[in-house]
Each structure stands twice: as structure tokens, then as C-alpha cells.
XYZ file of C-alpha atoms in Angstrom:
467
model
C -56.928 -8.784 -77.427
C -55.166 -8.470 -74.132
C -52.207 -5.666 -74.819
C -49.223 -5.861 -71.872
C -47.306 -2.465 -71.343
C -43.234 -3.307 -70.055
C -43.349 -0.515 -67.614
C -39.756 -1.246 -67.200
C -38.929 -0.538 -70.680
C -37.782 2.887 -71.434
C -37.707 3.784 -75.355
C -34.602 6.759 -75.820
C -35.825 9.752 -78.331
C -33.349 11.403 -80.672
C -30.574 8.409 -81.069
C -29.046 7.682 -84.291
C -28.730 4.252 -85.512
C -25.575 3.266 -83.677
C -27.072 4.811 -80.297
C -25.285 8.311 -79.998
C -27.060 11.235 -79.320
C -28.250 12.889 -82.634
C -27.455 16.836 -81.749
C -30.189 18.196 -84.232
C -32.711 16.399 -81.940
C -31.776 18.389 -79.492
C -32.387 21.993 -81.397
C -35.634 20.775 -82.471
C -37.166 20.187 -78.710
C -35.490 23.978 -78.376
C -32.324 23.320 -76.157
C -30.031 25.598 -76.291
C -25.940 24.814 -75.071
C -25.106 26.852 -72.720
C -22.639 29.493 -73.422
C -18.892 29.220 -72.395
C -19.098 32.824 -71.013
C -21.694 31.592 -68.364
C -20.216 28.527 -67.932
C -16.883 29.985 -66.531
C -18.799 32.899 -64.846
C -20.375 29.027 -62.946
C -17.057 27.697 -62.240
C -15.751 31.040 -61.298
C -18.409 31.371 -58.230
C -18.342 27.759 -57.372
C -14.188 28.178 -56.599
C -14.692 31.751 -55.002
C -17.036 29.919 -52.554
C -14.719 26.910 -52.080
C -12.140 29.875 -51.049
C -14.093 31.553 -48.758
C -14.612 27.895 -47.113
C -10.638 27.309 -46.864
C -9.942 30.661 -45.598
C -9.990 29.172 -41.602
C -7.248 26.909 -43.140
C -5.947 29.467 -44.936
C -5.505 32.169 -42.256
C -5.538 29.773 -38.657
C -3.988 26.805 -39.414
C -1.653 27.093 -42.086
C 0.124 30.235 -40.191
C 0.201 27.884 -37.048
C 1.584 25.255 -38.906
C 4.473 27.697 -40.475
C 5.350 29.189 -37.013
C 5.850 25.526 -35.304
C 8.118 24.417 -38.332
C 10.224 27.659 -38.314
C 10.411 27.864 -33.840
C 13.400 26.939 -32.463
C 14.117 23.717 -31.645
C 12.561 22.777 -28.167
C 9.811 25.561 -28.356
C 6.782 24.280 -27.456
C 2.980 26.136 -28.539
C 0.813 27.116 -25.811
C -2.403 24.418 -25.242
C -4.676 27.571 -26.247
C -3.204 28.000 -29.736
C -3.283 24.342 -30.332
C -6.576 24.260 -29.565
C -7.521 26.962 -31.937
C -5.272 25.327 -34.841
C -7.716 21.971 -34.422
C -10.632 23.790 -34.190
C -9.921 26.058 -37.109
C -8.725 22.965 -39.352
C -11.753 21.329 -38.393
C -14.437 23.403 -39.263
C -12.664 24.101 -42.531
C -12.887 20.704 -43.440
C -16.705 20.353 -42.124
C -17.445 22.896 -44.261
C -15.877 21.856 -47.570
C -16.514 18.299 -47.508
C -20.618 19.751 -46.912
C -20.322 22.036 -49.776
C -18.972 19.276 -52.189
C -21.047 16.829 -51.364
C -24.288 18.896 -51.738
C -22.745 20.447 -55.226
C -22.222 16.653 -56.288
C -25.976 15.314 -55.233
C -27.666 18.547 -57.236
C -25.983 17.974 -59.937
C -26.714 13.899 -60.021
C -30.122 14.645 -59.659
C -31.369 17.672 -60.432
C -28.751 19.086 -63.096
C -28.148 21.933 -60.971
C -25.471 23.145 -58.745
C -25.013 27.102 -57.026
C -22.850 28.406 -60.244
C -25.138 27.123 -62.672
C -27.981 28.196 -60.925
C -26.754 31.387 -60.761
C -25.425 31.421 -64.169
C -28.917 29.937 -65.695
C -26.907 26.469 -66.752
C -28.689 23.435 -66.627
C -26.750 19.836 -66.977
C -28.333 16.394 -67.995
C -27.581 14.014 -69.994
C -26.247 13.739 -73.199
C -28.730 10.470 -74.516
C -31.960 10.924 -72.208
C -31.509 14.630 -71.875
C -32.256 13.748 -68.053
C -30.944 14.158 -65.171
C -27.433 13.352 -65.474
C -26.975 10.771 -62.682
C -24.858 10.727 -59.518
C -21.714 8.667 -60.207
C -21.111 9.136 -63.745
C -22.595 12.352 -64.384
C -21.410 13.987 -61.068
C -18.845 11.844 -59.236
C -16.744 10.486 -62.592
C -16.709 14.143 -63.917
C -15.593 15.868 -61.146
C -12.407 13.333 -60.379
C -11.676 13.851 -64.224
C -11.823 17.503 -63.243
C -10.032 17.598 -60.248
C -7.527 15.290 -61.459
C -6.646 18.285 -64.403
C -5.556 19.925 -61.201
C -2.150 17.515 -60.743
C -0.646 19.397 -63.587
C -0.292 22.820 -62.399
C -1.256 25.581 -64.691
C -1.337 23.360 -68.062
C -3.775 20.361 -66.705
C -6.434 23.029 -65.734
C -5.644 24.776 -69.391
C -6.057 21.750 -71.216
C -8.579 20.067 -69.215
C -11.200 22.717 -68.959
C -10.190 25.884 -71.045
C -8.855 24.388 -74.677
C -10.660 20.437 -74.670
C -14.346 22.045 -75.374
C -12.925 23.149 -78.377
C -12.157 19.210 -79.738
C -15.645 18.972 -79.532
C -16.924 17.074 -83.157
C -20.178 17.526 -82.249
C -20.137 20.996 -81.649
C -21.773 21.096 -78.387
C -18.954 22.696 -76.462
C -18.319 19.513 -74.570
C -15.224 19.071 -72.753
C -12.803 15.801 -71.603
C -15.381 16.027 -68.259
C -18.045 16.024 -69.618
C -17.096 13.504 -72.239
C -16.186 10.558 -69.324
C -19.444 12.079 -67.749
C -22.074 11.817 -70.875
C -23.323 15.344 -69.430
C -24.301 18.481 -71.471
C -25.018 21.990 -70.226
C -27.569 23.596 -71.607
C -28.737 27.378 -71.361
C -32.329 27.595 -69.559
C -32.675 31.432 -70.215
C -32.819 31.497 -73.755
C -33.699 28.254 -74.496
C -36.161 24.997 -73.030
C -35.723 24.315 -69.747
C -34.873 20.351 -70.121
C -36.523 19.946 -65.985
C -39.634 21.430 -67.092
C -41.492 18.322 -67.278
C -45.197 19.852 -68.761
C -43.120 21.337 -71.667
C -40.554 18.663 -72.576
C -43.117 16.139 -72.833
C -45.202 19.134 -75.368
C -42.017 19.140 -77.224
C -41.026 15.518 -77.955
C -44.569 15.289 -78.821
C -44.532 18.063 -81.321
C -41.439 16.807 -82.772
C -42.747 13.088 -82.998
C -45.667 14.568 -84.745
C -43.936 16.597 -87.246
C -41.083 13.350 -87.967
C -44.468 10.866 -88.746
C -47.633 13.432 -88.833
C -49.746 10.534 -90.732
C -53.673 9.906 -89.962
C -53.884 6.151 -88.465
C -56.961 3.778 -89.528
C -58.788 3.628 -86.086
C -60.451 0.505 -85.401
C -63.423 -0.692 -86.803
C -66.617 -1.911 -84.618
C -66.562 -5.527 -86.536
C -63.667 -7.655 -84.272
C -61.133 -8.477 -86.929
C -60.556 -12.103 -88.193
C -57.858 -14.089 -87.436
C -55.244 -14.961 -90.290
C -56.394 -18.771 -89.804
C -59.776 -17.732 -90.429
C -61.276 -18.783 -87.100
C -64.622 -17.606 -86.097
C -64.821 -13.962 -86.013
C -68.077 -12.003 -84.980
C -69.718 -10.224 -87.422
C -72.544 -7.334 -87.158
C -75.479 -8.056 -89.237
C -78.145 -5.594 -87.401
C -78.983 -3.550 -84.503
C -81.666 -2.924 -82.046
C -82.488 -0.259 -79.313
C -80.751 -2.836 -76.976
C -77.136 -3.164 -78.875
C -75.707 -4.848 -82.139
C -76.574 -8.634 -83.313
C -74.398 -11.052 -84.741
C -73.259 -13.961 -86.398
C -70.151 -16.108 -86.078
C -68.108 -16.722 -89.338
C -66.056 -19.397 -89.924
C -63.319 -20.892 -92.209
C -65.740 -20.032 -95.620
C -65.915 -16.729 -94.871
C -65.592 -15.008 -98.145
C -62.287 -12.418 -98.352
C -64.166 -9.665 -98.828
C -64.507 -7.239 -95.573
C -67.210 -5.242 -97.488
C -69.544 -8.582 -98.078
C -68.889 -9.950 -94.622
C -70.700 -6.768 -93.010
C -73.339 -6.755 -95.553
C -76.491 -6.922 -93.305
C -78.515 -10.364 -93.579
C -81.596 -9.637 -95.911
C -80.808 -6.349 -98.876
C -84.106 -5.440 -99.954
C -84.121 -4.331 -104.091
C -83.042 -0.661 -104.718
C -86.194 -0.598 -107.066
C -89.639 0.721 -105.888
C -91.519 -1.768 -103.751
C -94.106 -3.467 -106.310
C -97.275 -4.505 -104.514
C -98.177 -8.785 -105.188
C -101.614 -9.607 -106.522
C -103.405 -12.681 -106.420
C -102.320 -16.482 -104.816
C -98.429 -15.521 -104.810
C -98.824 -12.297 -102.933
C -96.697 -13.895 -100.352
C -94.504 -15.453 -102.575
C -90.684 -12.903 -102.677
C -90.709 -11.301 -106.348
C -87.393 -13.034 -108.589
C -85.540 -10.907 -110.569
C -82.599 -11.912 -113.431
C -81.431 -8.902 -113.361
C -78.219 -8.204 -111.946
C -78.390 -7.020 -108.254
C -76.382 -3.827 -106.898
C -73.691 -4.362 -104.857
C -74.551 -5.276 -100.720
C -75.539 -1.951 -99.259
C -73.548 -1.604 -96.283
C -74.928 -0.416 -92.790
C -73.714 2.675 -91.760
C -72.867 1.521 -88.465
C -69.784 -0.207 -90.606
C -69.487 2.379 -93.660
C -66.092 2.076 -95.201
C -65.272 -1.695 -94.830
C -63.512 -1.614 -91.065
C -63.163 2.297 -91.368
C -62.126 4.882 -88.505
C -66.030 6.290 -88.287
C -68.299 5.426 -85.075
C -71.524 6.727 -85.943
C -73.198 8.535 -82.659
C -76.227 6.398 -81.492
C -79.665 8.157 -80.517
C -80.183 8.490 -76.760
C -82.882 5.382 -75.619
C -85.292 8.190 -74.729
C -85.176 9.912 -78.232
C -85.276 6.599 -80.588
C -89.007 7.393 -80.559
C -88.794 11.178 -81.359
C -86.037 10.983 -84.237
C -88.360 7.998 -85.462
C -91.736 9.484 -85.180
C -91.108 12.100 -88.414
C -89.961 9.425 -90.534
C -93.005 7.309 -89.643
C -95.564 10.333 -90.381
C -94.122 10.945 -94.000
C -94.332 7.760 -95.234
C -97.294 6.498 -96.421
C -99.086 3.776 -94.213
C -99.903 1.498 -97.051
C -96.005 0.995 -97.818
C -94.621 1.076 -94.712
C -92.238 -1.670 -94.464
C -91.007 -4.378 -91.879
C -88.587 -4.378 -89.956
C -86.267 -7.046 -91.693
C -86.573 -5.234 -94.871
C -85.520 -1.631 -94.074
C -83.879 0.006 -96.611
C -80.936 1.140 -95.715
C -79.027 4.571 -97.318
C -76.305 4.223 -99.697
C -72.961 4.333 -98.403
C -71.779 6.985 -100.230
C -74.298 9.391 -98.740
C -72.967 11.184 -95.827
C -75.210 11.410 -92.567
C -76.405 14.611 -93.412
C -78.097 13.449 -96.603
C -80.125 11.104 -94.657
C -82.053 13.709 -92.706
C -85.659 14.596 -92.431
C -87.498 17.742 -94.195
C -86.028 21.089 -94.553
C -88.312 22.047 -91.952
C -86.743 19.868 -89.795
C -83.647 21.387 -90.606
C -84.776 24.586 -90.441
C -85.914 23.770 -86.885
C -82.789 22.302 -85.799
C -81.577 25.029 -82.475
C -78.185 26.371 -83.254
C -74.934 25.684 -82.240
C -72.096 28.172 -81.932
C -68.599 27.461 -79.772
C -66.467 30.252 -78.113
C -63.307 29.733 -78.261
C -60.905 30.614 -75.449
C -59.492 33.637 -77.464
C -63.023 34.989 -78.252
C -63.249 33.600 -81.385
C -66.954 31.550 -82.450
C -67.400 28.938 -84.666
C -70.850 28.256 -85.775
C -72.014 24.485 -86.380
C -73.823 24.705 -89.408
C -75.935 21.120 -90.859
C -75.486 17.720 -88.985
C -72.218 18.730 -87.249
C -68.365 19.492 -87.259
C -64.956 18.023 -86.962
C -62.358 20.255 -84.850
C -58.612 20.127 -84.770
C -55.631 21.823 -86.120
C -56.164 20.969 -89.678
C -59.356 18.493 -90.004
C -59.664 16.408 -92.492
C -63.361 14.301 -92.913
C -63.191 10.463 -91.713
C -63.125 7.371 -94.798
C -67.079 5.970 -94.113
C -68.353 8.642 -91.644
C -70.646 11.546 -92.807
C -69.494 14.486 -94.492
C -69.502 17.183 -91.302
C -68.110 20.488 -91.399
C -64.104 21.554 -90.631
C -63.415 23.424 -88.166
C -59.829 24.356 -87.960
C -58.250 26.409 -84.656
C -54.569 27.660 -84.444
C -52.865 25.566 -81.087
C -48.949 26.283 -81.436
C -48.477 23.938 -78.549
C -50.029 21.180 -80.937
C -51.837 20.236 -77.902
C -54.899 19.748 -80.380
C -55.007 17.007 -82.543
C -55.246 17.390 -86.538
C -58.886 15.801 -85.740
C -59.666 15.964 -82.415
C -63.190 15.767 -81.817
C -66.781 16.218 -83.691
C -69.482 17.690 -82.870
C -73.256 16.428 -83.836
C -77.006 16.324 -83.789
C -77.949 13.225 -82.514
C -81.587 13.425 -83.263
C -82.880 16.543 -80.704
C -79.531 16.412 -78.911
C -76.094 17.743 -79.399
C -73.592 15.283 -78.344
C -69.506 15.365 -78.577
C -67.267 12.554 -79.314
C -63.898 12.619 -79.185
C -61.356 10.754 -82.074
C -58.938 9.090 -80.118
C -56.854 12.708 -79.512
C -53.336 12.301 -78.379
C -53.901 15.017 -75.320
C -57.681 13.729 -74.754
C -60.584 15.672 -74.134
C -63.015 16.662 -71.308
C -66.274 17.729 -70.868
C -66.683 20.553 -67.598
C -69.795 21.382 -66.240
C -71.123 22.541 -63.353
C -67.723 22.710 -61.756
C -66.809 19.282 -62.287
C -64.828 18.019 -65.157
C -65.734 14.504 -67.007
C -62.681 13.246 -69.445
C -64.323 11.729 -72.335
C -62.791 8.587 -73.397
C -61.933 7.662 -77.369
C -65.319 7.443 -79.385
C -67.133 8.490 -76.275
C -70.173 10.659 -76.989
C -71.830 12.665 -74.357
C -74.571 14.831 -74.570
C -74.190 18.758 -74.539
C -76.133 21.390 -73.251
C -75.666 25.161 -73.650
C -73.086 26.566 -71.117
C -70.854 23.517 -71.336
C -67.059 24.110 -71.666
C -65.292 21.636 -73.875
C -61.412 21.124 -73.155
C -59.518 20.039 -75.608
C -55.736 19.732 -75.501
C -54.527 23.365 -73.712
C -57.563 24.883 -75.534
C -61.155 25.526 -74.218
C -64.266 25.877 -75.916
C -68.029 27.007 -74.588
C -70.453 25.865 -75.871
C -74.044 27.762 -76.904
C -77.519 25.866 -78.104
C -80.141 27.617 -79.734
């Protein structure tokens, strides 16, 4: 299946169902509004410095303009003080068109502008909680503002001092920021909404918390198709990969029977032929136990990939297993008995001896704290839970108040005389560094360990020790 991403597509967070902004959205990322203390302490510096700007105008031009209005009629002004009223009225105007233009194209695009810098305001907007944009969200709220100005005294009052208070959402918004779709928010005591490692950390954590379930991952059989078309099916493997089968329209319903492997061999003890039938198969009446699944497919289509030996220790893990049984009995290769399903990994291993000589395994965690692997292996995460069809490992749980780790992030397990890692499809991934050089494992990747590895998973590190 070919899967197509619309990169142009862009899903909003945190809308309700008739697309406004849903406020407690908001509080649970950790934005904070911004105070209407600091917010007039922002307008307050942004107007002193529009002063200082005017004050050529103020004291050049304007008392130039007074004394050629009240002269006598006929009086003339020298060329000099001309000069200096045109010069004066020019840079004026230089400078305060500059000043609002750059105060307009912060605030579009970065949320920011010299008060609210100052002040610790950021502005974005009120549905993306982004940057607010350049015509609406800086242009169309300032000529709303400025136009308060027409009415003197009770425009400004209204405007910008009483409308926050008609606010229904309780967000301090005013009639500007209304026709703007901005909101200020306070970036000192809460999330800074332009931090863009640690907004992405929070709508994560909150999407996690709305729909924390545990998703089926996919199973190594390719699913059939509704119409029952042929479908592959795994029916045994080899040093050299998996072999199959194509089913086709008579395929029974049954997922379980459809990855039963091609010849079952009786649960009973192997009963030795005599005389002319020795090669004839033994018939039994007796009803037959169900299909003993492979493990390779444990849990009809379940979550669990099963690590596969390394090609250069197929012959080690299978040399034990060959010594203990005896040679008389040992059987072919088409009728292998496979474990029960029910019996996790661990249950399938050699002698205790074996298990006694197994080398340890203990991880150091970035904060000091170790974790020793005891039996075939471990599942770590934030709260671990074991897999439907894979083998029953141990839980390791670590503390991650980013979330940054997944619930079950990643096992670790003997794969015969190796340690390898695999990670479970984490949200945040995970990465293998060695030597100086990091490798990012991909999902259901397993890579072999040695001691001194670091393991990285999510914001959290772990070293790894062997024997």
C-alpha cells in the first residue's frame, strides 16, 4: 500500500466543533494571557517612543508653522529657517513611518513588537496559536486601533481600556484584537508559543493524554483484501527469509488457520513404525489440537516482531538444541515441532545452565539510575505494558515528564549470544550512538548491542553494560 501525505494540508489543534478556538486548549499546552498590567506598561513604551520620534515636529516645525501664521501680513521667513522647518518635518516623518512599519512586520511575523518585548508579551493567533499574520493580525488591528483615536478621549477609553472587559471568552481580548483574531499571551510565566521544540512536546503531550490508547501494530502476514483476492501468506522460514503461499477466494475466515504453518506434526510423543508400513504417516481418530501457530505470527496479525538470530549465530543458538536431543529421534525439517503459542519466548530456552551462562545486562540511566535485564529481555517506556503474541519480557518503567518516551518504547533481548534492541514504533524514535556517531533505529529495527553503547530514547539516554 502506497500512502500519499497532502503536505499542503494543515490539520488546526484545539477547535471546537463549529471551528472557534476552544480556550481550555490553550491552558492545557500551558499558555498563559498576558496580563493587562503588562500589556499597558507595552503600549505605554511603544507611544513614549512614537513621542520622542515627533518631538522634531513637535519643537521645529510646528513653532515655525505658528510664527508664519501669527507674522504680519507681508513678513516673509528667512531661506535658513525654511530650510530647517523642511528638514526638521522631514526627518520626523522618516523616522515614524520606519518605526511603524518595523512594529507592524514583528508583529505579523514574529508576534513581537519593542513594548511587548520589553513587557514579556507575546501575540499570535487566536486558532493556530501562530504567528498572527501581517494584514489581519497587524495591519487590520492597528487601523481598528488607531481609528479609536477619532473620538478624542472616549474612542481610546472604549476602544482599548473598557472593550477587553466584553470579552465572553475570558481571554482579555479587546475590539482589536477581535477584527485581528490575535491573543497576547504572557511568555514569563507561562509557554512561550515561538518556542518551536516545546510547543510541538506540548500538543503532543496533550494529544496523548485526550486518546492515550495502545494501537494494534501491523502484523508480518500482508492483510487480505475485503474481495478476498490473493493475499500472501507465511507458511515457514529459512536462514534466507520467510516462504509463502498465495491464497485465494476459499481462503477460510479464520486469520489464526490461514497462518497455520503447512504440515502440524501430533502434540503426542513421536511413536517409532515397525515393519512394511514404517513409511506409511500413523492415522489417528482422535480429535487433533488446534493449528499451532508459528511464533513468527503469534497472536493472529498481532503487534509482536520476534528478533531473528544474526546469520553467523543460527549455528551457535542451534548447536545446544541439537546436542540434547537424542540422535535416534531427531526429526526433519518439515516436521519441527513448533512451541505452543501461549508460551512466551523465554519458556522456549535452553538449560538452566544456559541461562545461568547468559552475560548480564544492566542500563544506566541518564539520572544514574540502573536497570538490570533479568531472563530473555525487557520492554522500556513510561508505563510498559507486554505485547498480545510476543514473549513475556520484563517492564521496565522510567519517569520522562516531557512524555518524550513512549508508554512502550523499545525492548531489549537476547538474541541467541547477542543483545540486540528494537524499537516499537515510538512516537519520538530512537537511536543507537556509538563510537561518536549516532544510528536512528527505524520501527521494529533490531540492532545488535555491545557494552558501552548509549541508547537514546525520546529526551532520555541510556548506557548500556554486558556482562
Amino acid at each position: 500500500m502506497i500512502w500519499e501525505i497532502d503536505e499542503a494540508s494543515h490539520r488546526v489543534e484545539g477547535l471546537d466543533e463549529n471551528g472557534r478556538a476552544r480556550p481550555e486548549y490553550a491552558a492545557s499546552l500551558g499558555l498563559v494571557p498576558a496580563p493587562f498590567g503588562r500589556r499597558a506598561l507595552a503600549a505605554t513604551i511603544e507611544a513614549a517612543v512614537y513621542v520622542v520620534l515627533q518631538l522634531p515636529m513637535l519643537f521645529g516645525v510646528l513653532p515655525g508653522l505658528i510664527a508664519l501664521a501669527t507674522a504680519p501680513s507681508g513678513t516673509v521667513l528667512g531661506g535658513g529657517d525654511l530650510v530647517l522647518i523642511v528638514v526638521l518635518a522631514a526627518v520626523s516623518t522618516v523616522l515614524s513611518t520606519a518605526f511603524v512599519i518595523t512594529q507592524l512586520t514583528l508583529h505579523g511575523r514574529r508576534g513581537v513588537t519593542l513594548g511587548k518585548a520589553i513587557a514579556g508579551i507575546r501575540s499570535v493567533n487566536v486558532r493556530t496559536l501562530e504567528r498572527p499574520g501581517f494584514w489581519r493580525g497587524a495591519v487590520v488591528r492597528a487601523l481598528v486601533l488607531w481609528a479609536s483615536f477619532a473620538v478624542p478621549l472616549i474612542g481610546p477609553l472604549l476602544v482599548i481600556a473598557l472593550s477587553p472587559f466584553f470579552d465572553g471568552e475570558q481571554r482579555g481580548r479587546g475590539w482589536p484584537d477581535l477584527a485581528g483574531a490575535t491573543w497576547f499571551v504572557d511568555v514569563r510565566n507561562g509557554l512561550n508559543p515561538y518556542d518551536a521544540k516545546r510547543m510541538r512536546i506540548a500538543r503532543k503531550t496533550v494529544a496523548t493524554d485526550l486518546a492515550d490508547v495502545r494501537s494494534e501494530l501491523p502484523s508480518l502476514a500482508t492483510p487480505a483484501d475485503e474481495r478476498g483476492t490473493t493475499a500472501y501468506i507465511p507458511t515457514s522460514r529459512s536462514s534466507g527469509g520467510v516462504l509463502g503461499a498465495a491464497r485465494g477466494e476459499g481462503a477460510p475466515a479464520d486469520e489464526s488457520a490461514a497462518y497455520a504453518p503447512a504440515t502440524v506434526a501430533p502434540t503426542a510423543a513421536p511413536v517409532t513404525p515397525q515393519g512394511p508400513t514404517a513409511s506409511a504417516p500413523v492415522a489417528s481418530s482422535a480429535p487433533q489440537s488446534p493449528p499451532v501457530v508459528p511464533p513468527a505470527t503469534a497472536g493472529g496479525g498481532s503487534a509482536w516482531v520476534p528478533p531473528r538470530l544474526l546469520p553467523d549465530q543460527e549455528a551457535d543458538a542451534a548447536a545446544p538444541a541439537a546436542a540434547a536431543a537424542p540422535a535416534a529421534q531427531a526429526p526433519a525439517p518439515a516436521r519441527r515441532v513448533a512451541a505452543p503459542a501461549s508460551a512466551p519466548a523465554s519458556s522456549r530456552a535452553s538449560t538452566p545452565q544456559a541461562a545461568s551462562a547468559a552475560p548480564a545486562i544492566v542500563l544506566t540511566l541518564d539520572n544514574g539510575e540502573e536497570v538490570r535485564v533479568e531472563g530473555p529481555g525487557i520492554l522500556i517506556g513510561r508505563d510498559p505494558a507486554l505485547i498480545p503474541g510476543g514473549p513475556a519480557l520484563a517492564l521496565g518503567a522510567i519517569t520522562d515528564p516531557t512524555k518524550s518516551v513512549s508508554k512502550t518504547h523499545l525492548a531489549i533481548m537476547r538474541s541467541g549470544t547477542a543483545v540486540v534492541v528494537i524499537d516499537l514504533g515510538s512516537t519520538n524514535g530512537s537511536a543507537l550512538l556509538r563510537d561518536g556517531s549516532e544510528r536512528t533505529l527505524g520501527p521494529h529495527e533490531q540492532v545488535a548491542l555491545r557494552s558501552g553503547d548509549t541508547i537514546r530514547l525520546g529526551d532520555r539516554h541510556a548506557r548500556i553494560r554486558i556482562g
